[in-house]
Coordinates of C-alpha atoms in Angstrom, one line a residue:
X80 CA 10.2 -83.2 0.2
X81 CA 6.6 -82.3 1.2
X82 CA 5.3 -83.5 4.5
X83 CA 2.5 -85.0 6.0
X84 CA -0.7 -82.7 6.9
X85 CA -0.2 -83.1 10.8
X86 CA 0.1 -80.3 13.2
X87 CA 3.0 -82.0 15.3
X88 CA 6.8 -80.9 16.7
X89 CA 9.7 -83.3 16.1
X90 CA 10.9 -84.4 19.3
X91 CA 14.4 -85.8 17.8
X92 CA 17.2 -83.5 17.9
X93 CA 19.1 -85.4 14.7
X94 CA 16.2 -85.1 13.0
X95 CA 15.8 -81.3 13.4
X96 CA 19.6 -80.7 12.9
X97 CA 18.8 -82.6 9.2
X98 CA 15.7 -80.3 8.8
X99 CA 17.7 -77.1 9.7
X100 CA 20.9 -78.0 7.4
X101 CA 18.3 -78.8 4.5
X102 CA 16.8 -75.3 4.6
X103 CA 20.1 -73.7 4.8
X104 CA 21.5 -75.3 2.1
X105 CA 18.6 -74.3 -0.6
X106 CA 19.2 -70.8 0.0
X107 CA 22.4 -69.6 1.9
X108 CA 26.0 -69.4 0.4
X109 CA 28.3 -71.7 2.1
X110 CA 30.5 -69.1 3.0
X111 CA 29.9 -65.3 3.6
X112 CA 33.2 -64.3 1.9
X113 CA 35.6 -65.6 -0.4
X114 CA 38.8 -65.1 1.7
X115 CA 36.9 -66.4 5.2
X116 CA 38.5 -69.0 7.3
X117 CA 36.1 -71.8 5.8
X118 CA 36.2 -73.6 8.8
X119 CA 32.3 -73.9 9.2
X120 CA 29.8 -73.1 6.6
X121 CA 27.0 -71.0 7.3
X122 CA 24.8 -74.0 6.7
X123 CA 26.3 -75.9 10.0
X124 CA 26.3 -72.5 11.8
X125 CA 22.4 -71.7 11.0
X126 CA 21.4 -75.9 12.2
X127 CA 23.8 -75.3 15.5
X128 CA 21.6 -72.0 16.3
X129 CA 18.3 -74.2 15.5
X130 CA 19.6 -76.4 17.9
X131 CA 20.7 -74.0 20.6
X132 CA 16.6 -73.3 20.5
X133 CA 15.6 -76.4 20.2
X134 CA 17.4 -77.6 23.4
X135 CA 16.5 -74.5 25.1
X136 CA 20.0 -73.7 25.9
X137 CA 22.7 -71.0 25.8
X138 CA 25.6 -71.2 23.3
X139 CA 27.7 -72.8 25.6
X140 CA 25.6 -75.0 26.3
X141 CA 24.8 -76.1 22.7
X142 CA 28.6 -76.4 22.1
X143 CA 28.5 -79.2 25.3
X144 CA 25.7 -80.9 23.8
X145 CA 28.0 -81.1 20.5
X146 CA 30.9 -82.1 22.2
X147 CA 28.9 -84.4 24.2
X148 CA 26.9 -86.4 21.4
X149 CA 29.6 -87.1 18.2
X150 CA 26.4 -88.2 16.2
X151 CA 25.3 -84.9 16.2
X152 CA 28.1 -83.3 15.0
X153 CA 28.4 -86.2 11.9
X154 CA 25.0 -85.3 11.1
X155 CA 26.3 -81.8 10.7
X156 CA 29.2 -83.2 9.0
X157 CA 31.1 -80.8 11.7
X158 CA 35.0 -82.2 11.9
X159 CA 35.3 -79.7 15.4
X160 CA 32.6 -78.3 17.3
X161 CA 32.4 -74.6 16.8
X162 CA 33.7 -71.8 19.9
X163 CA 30.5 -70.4 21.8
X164 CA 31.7 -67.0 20.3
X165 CA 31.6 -68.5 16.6
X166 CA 28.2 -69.1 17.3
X167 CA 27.1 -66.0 18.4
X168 CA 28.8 -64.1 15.8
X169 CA 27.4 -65.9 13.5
X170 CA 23.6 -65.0 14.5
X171 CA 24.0 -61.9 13.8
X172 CA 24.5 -61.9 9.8
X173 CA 22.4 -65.6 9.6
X174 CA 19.3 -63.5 11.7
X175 CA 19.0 -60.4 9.9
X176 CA 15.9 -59.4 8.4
X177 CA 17.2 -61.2 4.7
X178 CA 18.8 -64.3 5.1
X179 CA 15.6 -65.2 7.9
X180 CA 13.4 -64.4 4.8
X181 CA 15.3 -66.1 2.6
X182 CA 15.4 -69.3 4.9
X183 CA 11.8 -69.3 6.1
X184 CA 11.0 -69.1 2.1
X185 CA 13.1 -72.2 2.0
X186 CA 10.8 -74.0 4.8
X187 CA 8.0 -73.2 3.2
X188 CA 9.2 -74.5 -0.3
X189 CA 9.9 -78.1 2.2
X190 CA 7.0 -77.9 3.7
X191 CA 4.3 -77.2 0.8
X192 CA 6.0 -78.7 -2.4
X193 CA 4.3 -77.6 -5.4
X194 CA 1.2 -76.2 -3.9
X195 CA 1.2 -72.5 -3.6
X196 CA -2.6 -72.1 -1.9
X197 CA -3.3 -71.7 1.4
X198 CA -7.2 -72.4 2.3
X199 CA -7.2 -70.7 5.8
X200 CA -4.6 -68.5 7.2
X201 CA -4.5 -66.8 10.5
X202 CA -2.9 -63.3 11.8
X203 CA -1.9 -62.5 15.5
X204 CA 0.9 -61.3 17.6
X205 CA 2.6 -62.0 21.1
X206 CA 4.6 -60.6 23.8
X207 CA 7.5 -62.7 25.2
X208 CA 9.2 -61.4 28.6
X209 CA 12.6 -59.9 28.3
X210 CA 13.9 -61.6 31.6
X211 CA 13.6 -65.2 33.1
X212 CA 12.4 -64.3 36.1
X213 CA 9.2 -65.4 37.4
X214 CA 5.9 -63.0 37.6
X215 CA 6.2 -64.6 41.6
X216 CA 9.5 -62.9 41.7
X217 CA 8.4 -59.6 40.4
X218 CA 5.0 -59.4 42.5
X219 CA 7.1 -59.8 45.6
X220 CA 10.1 -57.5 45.2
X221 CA 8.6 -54.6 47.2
X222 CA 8.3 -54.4 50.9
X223 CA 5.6 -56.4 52.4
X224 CA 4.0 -54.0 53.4
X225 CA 2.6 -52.6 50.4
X226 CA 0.4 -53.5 47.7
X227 CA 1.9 -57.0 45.4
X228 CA 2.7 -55.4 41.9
X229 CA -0.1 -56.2 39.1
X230 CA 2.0 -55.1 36.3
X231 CA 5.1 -57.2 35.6
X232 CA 6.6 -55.3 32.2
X233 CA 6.6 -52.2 30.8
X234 CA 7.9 -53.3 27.4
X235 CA 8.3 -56.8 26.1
X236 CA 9.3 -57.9 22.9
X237 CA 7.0 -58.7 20.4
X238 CA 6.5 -61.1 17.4
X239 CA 3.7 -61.0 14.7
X240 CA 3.1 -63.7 12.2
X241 CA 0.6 -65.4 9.5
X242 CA 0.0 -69.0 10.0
X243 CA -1.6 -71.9 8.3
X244 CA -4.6 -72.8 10.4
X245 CA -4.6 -75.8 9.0
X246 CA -1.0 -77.4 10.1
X247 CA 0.5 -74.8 12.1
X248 CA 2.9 -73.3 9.8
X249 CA 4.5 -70.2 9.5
X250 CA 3.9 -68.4 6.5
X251 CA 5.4 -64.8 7.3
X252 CA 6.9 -62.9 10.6
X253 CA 7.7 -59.9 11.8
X254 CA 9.5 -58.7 15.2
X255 CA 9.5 -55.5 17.1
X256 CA 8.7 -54.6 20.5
X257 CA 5.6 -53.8 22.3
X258 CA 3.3 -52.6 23.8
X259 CA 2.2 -50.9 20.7
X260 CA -1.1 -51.6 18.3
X261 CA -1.7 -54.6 15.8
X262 CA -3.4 -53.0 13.2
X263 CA -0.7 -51.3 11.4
X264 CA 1.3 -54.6 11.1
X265 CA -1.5 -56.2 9.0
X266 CA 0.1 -55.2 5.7
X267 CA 3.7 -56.3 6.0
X268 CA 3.2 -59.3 7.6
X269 CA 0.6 -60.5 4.7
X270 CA 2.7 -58.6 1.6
X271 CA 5.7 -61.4 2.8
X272 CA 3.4 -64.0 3.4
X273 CA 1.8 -63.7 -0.5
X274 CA 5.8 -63.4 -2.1
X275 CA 5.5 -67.7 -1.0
X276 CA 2.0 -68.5 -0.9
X277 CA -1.3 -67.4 -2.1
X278 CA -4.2 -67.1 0.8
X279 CA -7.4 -67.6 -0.1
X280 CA -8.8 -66.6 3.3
X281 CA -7.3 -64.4 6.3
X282 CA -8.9 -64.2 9.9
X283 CA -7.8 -61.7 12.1
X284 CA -9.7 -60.5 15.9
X285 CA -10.7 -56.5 16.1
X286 CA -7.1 -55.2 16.5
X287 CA -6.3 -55.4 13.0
X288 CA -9.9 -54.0 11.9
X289 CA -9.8 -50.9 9.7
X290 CA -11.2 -50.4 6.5
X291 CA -7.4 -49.9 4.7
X292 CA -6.7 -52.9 5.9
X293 CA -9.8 -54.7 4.3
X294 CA -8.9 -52.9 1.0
X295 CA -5.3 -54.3 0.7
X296 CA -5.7 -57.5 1.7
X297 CA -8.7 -58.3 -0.9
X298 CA -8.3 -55.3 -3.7
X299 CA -5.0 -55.7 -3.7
X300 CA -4.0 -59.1 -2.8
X301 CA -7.7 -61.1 -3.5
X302 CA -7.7 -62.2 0.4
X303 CA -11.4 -62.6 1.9
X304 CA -10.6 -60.9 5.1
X305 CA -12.5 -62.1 8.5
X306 CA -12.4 -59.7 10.8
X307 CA -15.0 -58.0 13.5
X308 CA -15.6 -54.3 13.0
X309 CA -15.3 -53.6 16.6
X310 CA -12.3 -51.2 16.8
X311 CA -12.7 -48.2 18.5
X312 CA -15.2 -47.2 21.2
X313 CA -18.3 -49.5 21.6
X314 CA -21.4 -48.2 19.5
X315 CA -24.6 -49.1 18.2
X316 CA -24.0 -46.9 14.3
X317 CA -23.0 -49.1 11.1
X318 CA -19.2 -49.3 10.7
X319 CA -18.1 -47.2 8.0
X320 CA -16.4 -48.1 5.0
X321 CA -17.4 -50.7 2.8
X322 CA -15.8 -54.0 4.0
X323 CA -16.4 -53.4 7.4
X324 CA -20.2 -52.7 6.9
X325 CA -20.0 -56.1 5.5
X326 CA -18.6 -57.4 8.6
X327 CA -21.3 -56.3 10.7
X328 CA -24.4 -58.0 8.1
X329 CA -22.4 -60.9 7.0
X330 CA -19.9 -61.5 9.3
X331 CA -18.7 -65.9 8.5
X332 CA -18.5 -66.9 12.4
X333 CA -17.2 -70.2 11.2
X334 CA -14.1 -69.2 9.5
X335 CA -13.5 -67.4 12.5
X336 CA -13.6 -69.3 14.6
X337 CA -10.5 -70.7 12.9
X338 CA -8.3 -67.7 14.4
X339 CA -7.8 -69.8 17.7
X340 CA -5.0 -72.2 15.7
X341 CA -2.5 -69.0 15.8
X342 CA -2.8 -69.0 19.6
X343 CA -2.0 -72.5 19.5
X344 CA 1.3 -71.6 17.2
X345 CA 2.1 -69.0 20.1
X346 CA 1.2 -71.4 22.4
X347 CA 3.2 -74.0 20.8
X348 CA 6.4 -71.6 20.7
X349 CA 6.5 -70.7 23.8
X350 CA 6.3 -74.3 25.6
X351 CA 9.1 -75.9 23.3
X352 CA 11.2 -72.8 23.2
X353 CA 10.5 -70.5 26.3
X354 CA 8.3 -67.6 26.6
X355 CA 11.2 -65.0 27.0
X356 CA 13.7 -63.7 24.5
X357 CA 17.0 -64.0 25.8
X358 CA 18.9 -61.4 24.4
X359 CA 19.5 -58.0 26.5
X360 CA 19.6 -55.3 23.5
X361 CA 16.7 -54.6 21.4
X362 CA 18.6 -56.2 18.2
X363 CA 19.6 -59.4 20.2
X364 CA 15.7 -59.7 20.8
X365 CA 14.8 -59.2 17.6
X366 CA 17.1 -62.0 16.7
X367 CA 16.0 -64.4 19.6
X368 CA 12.7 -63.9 18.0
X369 CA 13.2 -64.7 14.4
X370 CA 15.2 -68.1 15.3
X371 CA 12.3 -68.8 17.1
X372 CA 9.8 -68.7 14.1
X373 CA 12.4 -70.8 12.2
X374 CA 13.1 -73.0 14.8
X375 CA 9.3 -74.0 14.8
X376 CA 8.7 -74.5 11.2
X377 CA 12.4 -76.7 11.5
X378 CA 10.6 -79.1 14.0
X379 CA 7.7 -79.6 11.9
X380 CA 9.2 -80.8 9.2
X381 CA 9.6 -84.7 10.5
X382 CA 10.2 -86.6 7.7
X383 CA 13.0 -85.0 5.4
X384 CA 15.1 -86.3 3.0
X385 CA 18.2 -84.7 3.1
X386 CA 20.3 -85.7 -0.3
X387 CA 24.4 -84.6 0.0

């Protein structure tokens, strides 16, 4: 059922449990193998990870908060609440690369109905720390008698996504880890985002500017691109290549100015969620990450019917 045109979290966690068992339901199997245990379906496994998020909590502590609120588990229709290591298991085949895609699809089929237009659509990327512990902590852990550290990270994981400007939606992710350049990420992110939705406009800031990525998103995908030929070293010469040229004479400051409701999707992330990914491998990240994404589109769809 399509929603309402308000940029806005749910705040209920019944109501995002509903939301998340909805989106499961329209794509994943109930089981992942005919001779499995059948205990839980993948559907209840994929809302109790949403949750896990949503509450900012560990699996343990997810399986408290079940054991704790019975409502919960009947809006699940759960008849036990799943072990900590059922859960965790289970995010590793429900948060691969596939079955995210499929579900995210899923959101977006929720959240947008029929229409299949996007007016305004937004591009960025973010680092989220790989520890809990405070930049405070980390500037003080030498001696005192030298310097405070400036740098608190030398990698971080890193998460990449199109948006809807106009309601904060995601539209298409991508994880990895950083620090490593934006502009090379243009075209995957956008290439999922159009299998769901067509954009009619993209705005991106001057780390996704090249000229190759001007070419695929409007020759290729008819996307008006917005985004400042600045890449590179500061100089007064005419960009090259065609669609940045245009950039530089008739550049649409207005649109851009549009770009800023991504931060606000980071920004929205990592206040309701937490700004670090707490997984310790690279793969755990990567699926700390992803349920993150989905975990945000999940709270913004409010008001969902759910129909057994």
């Amino acid at each position: 059922m399509r929603t309402d045109n308000v940029a806005r979290t749910s705040k209920s966690p019944k109501a995002v449990a509903r939301a998340a068992l909805e989106a499961a339901q329209r794509v994943l199997p109930f089981y992942t193998h005919p001779n499995s245990p059948k205990v839980f379906t993948q559907h209840q496994l994929f809302a109790c990870l949403v949750l896990k998020n949503f509450l900012k909590t560990d699996y343990r502590g997810v399986v408290a908060h079940l054991a704790d609120h019975p409502q919960l588990c009947e809006v699940l229709r759960l008849k036990r609440v799943p072990h900590f290591t059922t859960l965790q298991k289970a995010s590793q085949h429900l948060l691969a690369s596939q079955p995210v895609q499929r579900v995210l699809e899923s959101t977006i089929r929720m959240r947008y109905g029929r229409r299949r237009r996007v007016a305004s659509s937004a591009i960025d990327s973010t680092g989220l720390e790989c520890t809990a512990a405070s930049g405070y902590f980390v500037r003080r852990r030498h001696r005192v008698s030298l310097p405070w550290k400036t740098v608190i990270y030398h990698r971080y994981a890193k998460l990449g996504l199109v948006c809807d400007t106009s309601c904060h939606f995601i539209l298409s992710i991508r994880v990895g880890r950083g620090p490593r350049p934006d502009v090379d990420e243009l075209v995957p992110l956008v290439t999922n985002a159009v299998r769901s939705m067509l954009l009619k406009c993209l705005s991106a800031d001057a780390g996704y500017d090249s000229e190759a990525n001007h070419r695929f998103a409007r020759d290729t995908c008819g996307i008006r691109t917005v985004i400042p030929a600045k890449h590179g070293r500061p100089t007064e010469k005419p960009a090259r290549g065609r669609y940045r040229g245009l950039m530089q004479t008739r550049f649409d400051e207005k649109q851009y100015h549009t770009r800023a409701q991504v931060e606000t999707v980071m920004s929205m992330i990592k206040r309701r969620q937490g700004a670090h990914a707490r997984g310790r491998t690279y793969h755990a990240q990567c699926r700390d990450l992803r349920l993150m994404a989905l975990t945000h589109n999940v709270m913004i769809l409010l008001r969902v019917e759910v129909f057994y």
